[in-house]
mmCIF file of C-alpha atoms in Angstrom:
data_model
loop_
_atom_site.group_PDB
_atom_site.id
_atom_site.type_symbol
_atom_site.label_atom_id
_atom_site.label_comp_id
_atom_site.label_asym_id
_atom_site.label_seq_id
_atom_site.Cartn_x
_atom_site.Cartn_y
_atom_site.Cartn_z
ATOM 1 C CA MET A 1 -56.069 12.366 -71.995
ATOM 2 C CA THR A 2 -55.260 11.063 -75.350
ATOM 3 C CA ILE A 3 -52.756 8.219 -76.219
ATOM 4 C CA GLU A 4 -52.345 7.918 -80.207
ATOM 5 C CA LEU A 5 -50.168 5.011 -82.015
ATOM 6 C CA ARG A 6 -49.959 5.354 -85.457
ATOM 7 C CA GLY A 7 -48.554 2.485 -87.780
ATOM 8 C CA ILE A 8 -46.463 0.975 -85.249
ATOM 9 C CA ASN A 9 -44.446 -2.166 -86.450
ATOM 10 C CA LYS A 10 -41.998 -4.306 -84.741
ATOM 11 C CA LYS A 11 -39.825 -7.488 -85.788
ATOM 12 C CA TYR A 12 -37.445 -9.708 -84.058
ATOM 13 C CA GLU A 13 -35.181 -11.169 -86.806
ATOM 14 C CA ASN A 14 -37.610 -12.081 -89.386
ATOM 15 C CA LYS A 15 -40.586 -12.676 -86.987
ATOM 16 C CA VAL A 16 -43.409 -9.925 -87.449
ATOM 17 C CA VAL A 17 -44.403 -9.156 -83.658
ATOM 18 C CA LEU A 18 -46.579 -6.087 -84.387
ATOM 19 C CA ASP A 19 -48.039 -5.377 -87.779
ATOM 20 C CA ASN A 20 -49.168 -1.579 -88.188
ATOM 21 C CA ILE A 21 -50.595 -0.978 -85.160
ATOM 22 C CA THR A 22 -53.117 2.344 -85.135
ATOM 23 C CA LEU A 23 -54.615 2.937 -81.842
ATOM 24 C CA THR A 24 -56.321 5.965 -80.120
ATOM 25 C CA LEU A 25 -56.718 5.504 -76.471
ATOM 26 C CA ARG A 26 -58.968 8.124 -74.616
ATOM 27 C CA GLU A 27 -60.717 6.054 -71.875
ATOM 28 C CA LYS A 28 -59.980 5.996 -68.248
ATOM 29 C CA PHE A 29 -59.029 2.396 -68.296
ATOM 30 C CA SER A 30 -57.987 0.538 -71.769
ATOM 31 C CA THR A 31 -57.240 -3.007 -71.956
ATOM 32 C CA ILE A 32 -55.047 -4.909 -74.206
ATOM 33 C CA LEU A 33 -56.259 -8.400 -74.385
ATOM 34 C CA GLY A 34 -55.180 -11.329 -76.341
ATOM 35 C CA GLU A 35 -53.367 -14.530 -76.236
ATOM 36 C CA SER A 36 -49.503 -15.208 -74.976
ATOM 37 C CA GLY A 37 -47.268 -14.086 -78.010
ATOM 38 C CA CYS A 38 -49.693 -11.805 -79.819
ATOM 39 C CA GLY A 39 -47.613 -8.715 -79.179
ATOM 40 C CA LYS A 40 -49.233 -7.180 -76.530
ATOM 41 C CA THR A 41 -46.469 -7.025 -73.804
ATOM 42 C CA THR A 42 -44.243 -5.550 -76.682
ATOM 43 C CA LEU A 43 -46.715 -3.000 -77.375
ATOM 44 C CA LEU A 44 -46.820 -1.745 -73.665
ATOM 45 C CA LYS A 45 -43.070 -1.699 -73.573
ATOM 46 C CA ILE A 46 -42.937 0.371 -76.937
ATOM 47 C CA LEU A 47 -45.346 2.592 -75.350
ATOM 48 C CA ALA A 48 -42.958 2.817 -72.143
ATOM 49 C CA GLY A 49 -39.918 3.317 -74.185
ATOM 50 C CA LEU A 50 -38.398 -0.116 -72.971
ATOM 51 C CA VAL A 51 -38.476 -1.317 -76.608
ATOM 52 C CA THR A 52 -38.110 0.822 -79.886
ATOM 53 C CA PRO A 53 -40.530 0.018 -82.781
ATOM 54 C CA ASP A 54 -39.250 -0.229 -86.229
ATOM 55 C CA ASN A 55 -41.339 2.800 -87.477
ATOM 56 C CA GLY A 56 -44.349 4.955 -86.598
ATOM 57 C CA GLU A 57 -45.448 7.369 -84.014
ATOM 58 C CA ILE A 58 -46.586 7.534 -80.548
ATOM 59 C CA MET A 59 -48.204 10.803 -79.074
ATOM 60 C CA LEU A 60 -49.724 11.514 -75.527
ATOM 61 C CA ASN A 61 -51.966 14.552 -75.590
ATOM 62 C CA LYS A 62 -50.425 15.675 -78.956
ATOM 63 C CA ASN A 63 -46.616 15.337 -77.611
ATOM 64 C CA LYS A 64 -44.509 13.280 -79.496
ATOM 65 C CA LEU A 65 -42.893 10.267 -77.233
ATOM 66 C CA PHE A 66 -41.633 8.537 -80.457
ATOM 67 C CA SER A 67 -41.451 9.407 -84.351
ATOM 68 C CA LYS A 68 -39.204 6.976 -86.626
ATOM 69 C CA SER A 69 -39.538 9.789 -89.496
ATOM 70 C CA GLU A 70 -38.612 12.848 -86.935
ATOM 71 C CA LYS A 71 -35.965 11.091 -85.113
ATOM 72 C CA VAL A 72 -37.930 11.457 -81.553
ATOM 73 C CA ASN A 73 -37.507 8.657 -79.247
ATOM 74 C CA LEU A 74 -37.913 10.292 -75.401
ATOM 75 C CA ARG A 75 -36.286 7.947 -72.918
ATOM 76 C CA PRO A 76 -38.863 6.199 -70.616
ATOM 77 C CA ASN A 77 -38.088 8.668 -67.483
ATOM 78 C CA GLN A 78 -39.178 11.637 -69.780
ATOM 79 C CA ARG A 79 -42.805 10.142 -71.077
ATOM 80 C CA ASN A 80 -44.440 10.736 -67.963
ATOM 81 C CA LEU A 81 -45.538 7.055 -67.702
ATOM 82 C CA ALA A 82 -45.161 4.586 -64.471
ATOM 83 C CA MET A 83 -45.205 0.795 -65.035
ATOM 84 C CA VAL A 84 -46.372 -2.057 -62.563
ATOM 85 C CA PHE A 85 -44.904 -5.395 -63.387
ATOM 86 C CA GLN A 86 -45.920 -8.915 -63.229
ATOM 87 C CA ASP A 87 -43.048 -9.806 -60.931
ATOM 88 C CA PHE A 88 -43.217 -6.799 -58.734
ATOM 89 C CA ALA A 89 -39.985 -5.604 -59.494
ATOM 90 C CA LEU A 90 -39.014 -4.371 -56.126
ATOM 91 C CA TRP A 91 -35.769 -4.049 -54.613
ATOM 92 C CA PRO A 92 -35.296 -6.525 -51.868
ATOM 93 C CA HIS A 93 -32.643 -4.874 -49.986
ATOM 94 C CA MET A 94 -34.802 -1.296 -49.563
ATOM 95 C CA THR A 95 -37.740 -0.676 -47.482
ATOM 96 C CA VAL A 96 -41.360 -0.011 -48.599
ATOM 97 C CA PHE A 97 -40.649 3.603 -48.228
ATOM 98 C CA ASP A 98 -37.419 3.525 -50.174
ATOM 99 C CA ASN A 99 -38.953 1.498 -53.082
ATOM 100 C CA VAL A 100 -41.603 3.991 -53.571
ATOM 101 C CA ALA A 101 -39.124 6.781 -53.526
ATOM 102 C CA TYR A 102 -36.632 5.675 -55.616
ATOM 103 C CA SER A 103 -37.219 7.516 -58.867
ATOM 104 C CA LEU A 104 -39.083 10.603 -57.371
ATOM 105 C CA LYS A 105 -37.737 13.994 -57.808
ATOM 106 C CA GLY A 106 -37.677 16.910 -55.153
ATOM 107 C CA ASN A 107 -36.279 17.447 -51.735
ATOM 108 C CA LYS A 108 -36.675 15.021 -48.977
ATOM 109 C CA GLU A 109 -39.819 16.344 -47.502
ATOM 110 C CA GLU A 110 -41.811 16.662 -50.945
ATOM 111 C CA LYS A 111 -40.372 12.935 -51.707
ATOM 112 C CA ALA A 112 -41.716 11.690 -48.223
ATOM 113 C CA ALA A 113 -44.964 13.465 -48.662
ATOM 114 C CA LYS A 114 -45.639 11.747 -52.120
ATOM 115 C CA VAL A 115 -44.450 8.394 -50.665
ATOM 116 C CA MET A 116 -46.658 8.206 -47.750
ATOM 117 C CA ASP A 117 -49.504 9.751 -50.022
ATOM 118 C CA ALA A 118 -49.353 6.597 -52.082
ATOM 119 C CA LEU A 119 -48.871 4.397 -49.300
ATOM 120 C CA ARG A 120 -52.206 5.433 -47.707
ATOM 121 C CA MET A 121 -53.892 5.162 -51.414
ATOM 122 C CA VAL A 122 -52.991 1.358 -51.130
ATOM 123 C CA GLN A 123 -53.076 1.230 -47.408
ATOM 124 C CA LEU A 124 -49.947 0.230 -46.677
ATOM 125 C CA GLU A 125 -48.698 3.333 -44.654
ATOM 126 C CA GLU A 126 -48.113 0.947 -41.525
ATOM 127 C CA PHE A 127 -45.719 -1.097 -43.509
ATOM 128 C CA ALA A 128 -43.426 1.634 -44.907
ATOM 129 C CA GLN A 129 -40.339 0.302 -42.681
ATOM 130 C CA ARG A 130 -40.615 -3.281 -43.812
ATOM 131 C CA ARG A 131 -38.645 -5.000 -46.537
ATOM 132 C CA PRO A 132 -40.365 -6.797 -49.493
ATOM 133 C CA SER A 133 -39.684 -9.984 -48.476
ATOM 134 C CA GLU A 134 -41.714 -9.603 -44.899
ATOM 135 C CA LEU A 135 -44.750 -8.994 -47.162
ATOM 136 C CA SER A 136 -47.425 -11.036 -49.008
ATOM 137 C CA GLY A 137 -47.969 -11.207 -52.833
ATOM 138 C CA GLY A 138 -50.739 -9.071 -52.547
ATOM 139 C CA GLN A 139 -49.088 -6.694 -50.442
ATOM 140 C CA GLN A 140 -45.889 -6.177 -52.707
ATOM 141 C CA GLN A 141 -48.358 -5.805 -55.497
ATOM 142 C CA ARG A 142 -49.763 -2.620 -53.606
ATOM 143 C CA VAL A 143 -46.219 -1.666 -53.090
ATOM 144 C CA SER A 144 -45.436 -1.746 -56.699
ATOM 145 C CA LEU A 145 -48.849 0.068 -57.300
ATOM 146 C CA ALA A 146 -47.849 2.691 -54.762
ATOM 147 C CA ARG A 147 -44.768 3.323 -56.822
ATOM 148 C CA ALA A 148 -46.350 3.887 -60.124
ATOM 149 C CA LEU A 149 -48.894 6.258 -58.378
ATOM 150 C CA ALA A 150 -46.309 8.318 -56.351
ATOM 151 C CA PRO A 151 -44.670 10.280 -59.465
ATOM 152 C CA ARG A 152 -48.767 10.863 -60.404
ATOM 153 C CA PRO A 153 -47.960 9.989 -64.003
ATOM 154 C CA LYS A 154 -50.460 10.860 -67.005
ATOM 155 C CA VAL A 155 -50.651 7.142 -67.509
ATOM 156 C CA ILE A 156 -49.832 3.948 -65.617
ATOM 157 C CA LEU A 157 -49.145 0.879 -67.681
ATOM 158 C CA PHE A 158 -49.725 -2.823 -66.271
ATOM 159 C CA ASP A 159 -47.985 -5.490 -67.651
ATOM 160 C CA GLU A 160 -49.759 -8.780 -66.668
ATOM 161 C CA ALA A 161 -49.636 -7.204 -63.344
ATOM 162 C CA LEU A 162 -52.095 -9.558 -61.485
ATOM 163 C CA SER A 163 -51.132 -12.906 -62.903
ATOM 164 C CA ALA A 164 -48.985 -13.809 -59.878
ATOM 165 C CA LEU A 165 -51.513 -13.595 -57.362
ATOM 166 C CA ASP A 166 -54.045 -16.490 -56.309
ATOM 167 C CA ALA A 167 -57.509 -16.089 -57.841
ATOM 168 C CA VAL A 168 -59.307 -14.724 -54.771
ATOM 169 C CA LEU A 169 -56.588 -12.191 -54.219
ATOM 170 C CA ARG A 170 -56.463 -11.186 -57.957
ATOM 171 C CA GLU A 171 -60.321 -10.626 -57.950
ATOM 172 C CA LYS A 172 -59.812 -8.285 -55.007
ATOM 173 C CA MET A 173 -56.930 -6.476 -56.480
ATOM 174 C CA GLN A 174 -59.150 -6.066 -59.755
ATOM 175 C CA THR A 175 -61.310 -3.766 -57.877
ATOM 176 C CA ASP A 176 -59.027 -2.241 -55.794
ATOM 177 C CA ILE A 177 -57.075 -0.911 -58.898
ATOM 178 C CA VAL A 178 -60.195 0.425 -61.041
ATOM 179 C CA GLN A 179 -61.178 2.137 -57.611
ATOM 180 C CA LEU A 180 -57.838 3.722 -57.241
ATOM 181 C CA ILE A 181 -57.374 4.746 -60.961
ATOM 182 C CA SER A 182 -60.560 6.597 -60.483
ATOM 183 C CA GLN A 183 -59.515 8.372 -57.613
ATOM 184 C CA THR A 184 -56.168 9.910 -59.682
ATOM 185 C CA ASP A 185 -55.548 12.042 -62.567
ATOM 186 C CA SER A 186 -54.218 9.057 -64.469
ATOM 187 C CA GLN A 187 -55.029 7.108 -67.434
ATOM 188 C CA ALA A 188 -54.808 2.922 -67.236
ATOM 189 C CA VAL A 189 -53.372 0.759 -69.888
ATOM 190 C CA PHE A 190 -53.737 -2.871 -68.614
ATOM 191 C CA VAL A 191 -52.069 -6.039 -70.492
ATOM 192 C CA THR A 192 -53.946 -9.271 -69.754
ATOM 193 C CA HIS A 193 -54.583 -12.566 -71.342
ATOM 194 C CA ASP A 194 -57.404 -13.142 -68.827
ATOM 195 C CA GLN A 195 -60.759 -12.190 -70.496
ATOM 196 C CA HIS A 196 -62.628 -11.909 -67.106
ATOM 197 C CA GLU A 197 -60.361 -9.698 -65.884
ATOM 198 C CA ALA A 198 -60.592 -7.265 -68.775
ATOM 199 C CA MET A 199 -64.252 -7.662 -69.050
ATOM 200 C CA SER A 200 -64.709 -6.622 -65.488
ATOM 201 C CA MET A 201 -62.068 -3.769 -65.372
ATOM 202 C CA SER A 202 -62.050 -2.232 -68.372
ATOM 203 C CA ASP A 203 -63.757 0.941 -70.373
ATOM 204 C CA GLN A 204 -62.423 0.053 -73.601
ATOM 205 C CA ILE A 205 -61.002 -3.383 -74.829
ATOM 206 C CA ILE A 206 -58.540 -3.815 -77.303
ATOM 207 C CA VAL A 207 -58.300 -7.394 -78.582
ATOM 208 C CA MET A 208 -55.199 -8.463 -80.168
ATOM 209 C CA GLU A 209 -54.291 -11.479 -82.246
ATOM 210 C CA LYS A 210 -50.841 -12.376 -83.819
ATOM 211 C CA GLY A 211 -49.627 -8.810 -83.964
ATOM 212 C CA ARG A 212 -52.684 -7.342 -84.976
ATOM 213 C CA VAL A 213 -55.530 -5.561 -83.579
ATOM 214 C CA SER A 214 -58.771 -7.768 -84.153
ATOM 215 C CA GLN A 215 -61.456 -5.176 -82.341
ATOM 216 C CA ILE A 216 -61.487 -2.342 -80.196
ATOM 217 C CA GLY A 217 -64.699 -1.666 -78.215
ATOM 218 C CA THR A 218 -66.423 -1.819 -74.728
ATOM 219 C CA PRO A 219 -66.713 -4.714 -73.017
ATOM 220 C CA LYS A 220 -70.355 -4.883 -73.771
ATOM 221 C CA GLU A 221 -69.805 -4.358 -77.544
ATOM 222 C CA ILE A 222 -66.865 -6.793 -77.818
ATOM 223 C CA TYR A 223 -69.139 -9.547 -76.246
ATOM 224 C CA GLU A 224 -72.327 -9.009 -77.980
ATOM 225 C CA GLU A 225 -71.019 -7.840 -81.596
ATOM 226 C CA PRO A 226 -67.546 -9.679 -82.027
ATOM 227 C CA ALA A 227 -66.009 -8.634 -85.259
ATOM 228 C CA ASN A 228 -64.673 -12.194 -86.224
ATOM 229 C CA HIS A 229 -64.742 -15.761 -84.773
ATOM 230 C CA TYR A 230 -61.380 -15.088 -82.641
ATOM 231 C CA VAL A 231 -63.003 -12.566 -80.628
ATOM 232 C CA ALA A 232 -66.297 -14.558 -80.203
ATOM 233 C CA ASN A 233 -64.390 -17.425 -79.242
ATOM 234 C CA PHE A 234 -61.758 -15.605 -77.047
ATOM 235 C CA ILE A 235 -64.411 -13.356 -75.135
ATOM 236 C CA GLY A 236 -66.675 -15.892 -73.486
ATOM 237 C CA LYS A 237 -68.234 -19.316 -74.636
ATOM 238 C CA ILE A 238 -70.089 -19.731 -77.611
ATOM 239 C CA ASN A 239 -72.465 -22.405 -79.215
ATOM 240 C CA LEU A 240 -72.224 -22.296 -83.103
ATOM 241 C CA LEU A 241 -75.560 -22.332 -84.887
ATOM 242 C CA GLU A 242 -74.321 -21.990 -88.362
ATOM 243 C CA LYS A 243 -71.308 -20.768 -90.146
ATOM 244 C CA ASP A 244 -71.264 -17.160 -88.977
ATOM 245 C CA VAL A 245 -74.267 -17.661 -86.351
ATOM 246 C CA LEU A 246 -73.579 -18.529 -82.559
ATOM 247 C CA ILE A 247 -75.450 -18.054 -79.485
ATOM 248 C CA ARG A 248 -73.947 -17.493 -75.892
ATOM 249 C CA PRO A 249 -74.697 -20.519 -73.388
ATOM 250 C CA GLU A 250 -76.549 -18.164 -70.867
ATOM 251 C CA PHE A 251 -79.429 -17.821 -73.443
ATOM 252 C CA VAL A 252 -80.303 -21.465 -74.115
ATOM 253 C CA HIS A 253 -82.525 -23.247 -71.719
ATOM 254 C CA ALA A 254 -83.780 -27.009 -71.480
ATOM 255 C CA SER A 255 -87.197 -25.738 -70.272
ATOM 256 C CA LYS A 256 -89.743 -25.510 -72.944
ATOM 257 C CA GLY A 257 -90.352 -22.218 -74.547
ATOM 258 C CA ASP A 258 -92.889 -20.742 -76.357
ATOM 259 C CA SER A 259 -93.924 -20.888 -79.844
ATOM 260 C CA LYS A 260 -91.675 -17.748 -80.419
ATOM 261 C CA HIS A 261 -88.502 -19.646 -79.494
ATOM 262 C CA LEU A 262 -86.190 -21.684 -81.536
ATOM 263 C CA HIS A 263 -84.914 -25.286 -80.548
ATOM 264 C CA ARG A 264 -82.528 -27.873 -81.197
ATOM 265 C CA ILE A 265 -81.928 -31.529 -80.335
ATOM 266 C CA PHE A 266 -79.115 -31.277 -77.665
ATOM 267 C CA ARG A 267 -77.034 -34.625 -76.741
ATOM 268 C CA VAL A 268 -75.820 -34.678 -73.248
ATOM 269 C CA LEU A 269 -71.961 -35.465 -72.840
ATOM 270 C CA ARG A 270 -71.364 -34.616 -69.320
ATOM 271 C CA SER A 271 -72.853 -32.235 -66.448
ATOM 272 C CA GLN A 272 -70.086 -30.315 -64.573
ATOM 273 C CA PHE A 273 -70.631 -28.506 -61.424
ATOM 274 C CA THR A 274 -69.400 -25.373 -60.558
ATOM 275 C CA GLY A 275 -70.693 -24.445 -57.239
ATOM 276 C CA ASN A 276 -73.655 -22.183 -58.589
ATOM 277 C CA CYS A 277 -74.844 -24.354 -61.233
ATOM 278 C CA TYR A 278 -74.043 -27.217 -63.635
ATOM 279 C CA ILE A 279 -72.439 -26.574 -67.095
ATOM 280 C CA ILE A 280 -74.044 -29.017 -69.420
ATOM 281 C CA HIS A 281 -71.633 -30.092 -72.406
ATOM 282 C CA GLY A 282 -73.001 -31.630 -75.401
ATOM 283 C CA GLU A 283 -73.677 -31.604 -79.134
ATOM 284 C CA VAL A 284 -75.932 -29.943 -81.429
ATOM 285 C CA ASP A 285 -75.823 -31.029 -85.133
ATOM 286 C CA GLY A 286 -72.507 -32.323 -84.253
ATOM 287 C CA ASN A 287 -71.172 -29.084 -82.907
ATOM 288 C CA PRO A 288 -70.028 -28.821 -79.186
ATOM 289 C CA TRP A 289 -72.732 -26.756 -77.217
ATOM 290 C CA LEU A 290 -73.164 -26.188 -73.772
ATOM 291 C CA PHE A 291 -75.902 -24.330 -71.257
ATOM 292 C CA TYR A 292 -76.162 -23.862 -67.686
ATOM 293 C CA SER A 293 -78.469 -25.257 -65.526
ATOM 294 C CA GLU A 294 -79.567 -25.746 -61.892
ATOM 295 C CA THR A 295 -79.671 -29.379 -62.139
ATOM 296 C CA PRO A 296 -77.250 -32.329 -63.665
ATOM 297 C CA PHE A 297 -77.900 -34.056 -66.979
ATOM 298 C CA VAL A 298 -77.310 -37.712 -67.730
ATOM 299 C CA PRO A 299 -74.658 -38.338 -70.295
ATOM 300 C CA GLY A 300 -76.256 -39.855 -73.193
ATOM 301 C CA GLU A 301 -79.405 -38.760 -72.813
ATOM 302 C CA GLN A 302 -81.039 -36.078 -75.470
ATOM 303 C CA CYS A 303 -83.282 -33.021 -74.762
ATOM 304 C CA ASP A 304 -84.603 -30.105 -76.781
ATOM 305 C CA VAL A 305 -82.947 -26.701 -76.013
ATOM 306 C CA TYR A 306 -84.794 -23.504 -76.670
ATOM 307 C CA PHE A 307 -83.339 -20.019 -77.445
ATOM 308 C CA GLU A 308 -84.571 -16.710 -78.868
ATOM 309 C CA GLU A 309 -84.028 -15.442 -82.318
ATOM 310 C CA GLN A 310 -82.921 -12.080 -80.958
ATOM 311 C CA GLN A 311 -80.287 -13.364 -78.671
ATOM 312 C CA LEU A 312 -78.294 -14.664 -81.677
ATOM 313 C CA ILE A 313 -75.084 -13.259 -82.838
ATOM 314 C CA LYS A 314 -73.748 -12.486 -86.303
ATOM 315 C CA ILE A 315 -70.001 -12.690 -86.526
ATOM 316 C CA GLY A 316 -69.109 -9.448 -88.071
ATOM 317 C CA GLY A 317 -72.565 -7.850 -87.679
ATOM 318 C CA TYR A 318 -73.996 -8.885 -91.051
#
């Protein structure tokens, strides 16, 4: 499965929301990641056919979904895509069964089979006759997911789909969604502002900044080889060593290293307990730094911190 977006632009009045977006998505699970207002949701809605771009082309397996120059613009229900929304978007007066069946085609028996198959996949077949108000937030999101799965679309689009859930449930749903997508023939495009969500779920991450794509790569590539300072800061925590050289906190230690290790003088500002370790916040050469420790440090004290040269990250890979 290949999704191609070529030269996609979008303005609202005089504000540029998307600036010449060109992407090829082939991975099973792709995530568009960025801060609020970067254009990621607009891009997803353009792919779904809910928003019309000012120009460009969108292809799904060489089939044109949109082309400004050729005047092609398939309606959302013609694109073989499904969407899972942040607010679940369930009909409150309908049962779970009817919500999932709402957009399905075919005779009564065919639709019922597809509905129950989708509900089994999300483990809600026993809740088919309940209404959304009788379900928890997590169960409602599973109904929304079942509704997307039922027509067996080529692509399922997720728009901040887990942000309304509490932290524990969100983490469980991350695992469940990835497993469900792996069991289907569908490809997923997931939009989020949550870096941890993107890193844990994705085969491919597209980092967006102010309507443009800053970097595309695997989670490992994005983390270890950030293309610029924005990506480096947005994906994980950093300690800046020089203008374009940084080291991640997990590679910094207060225990003395050998002669091969580099070191700096670290001034402690505070210790933050996180449950399994302390985050030690401080400064090195006037720059904010942090590292992880099994024990707290006293604010105001100084210590040497050690790290290996091979763990340094050079912005843009120069």
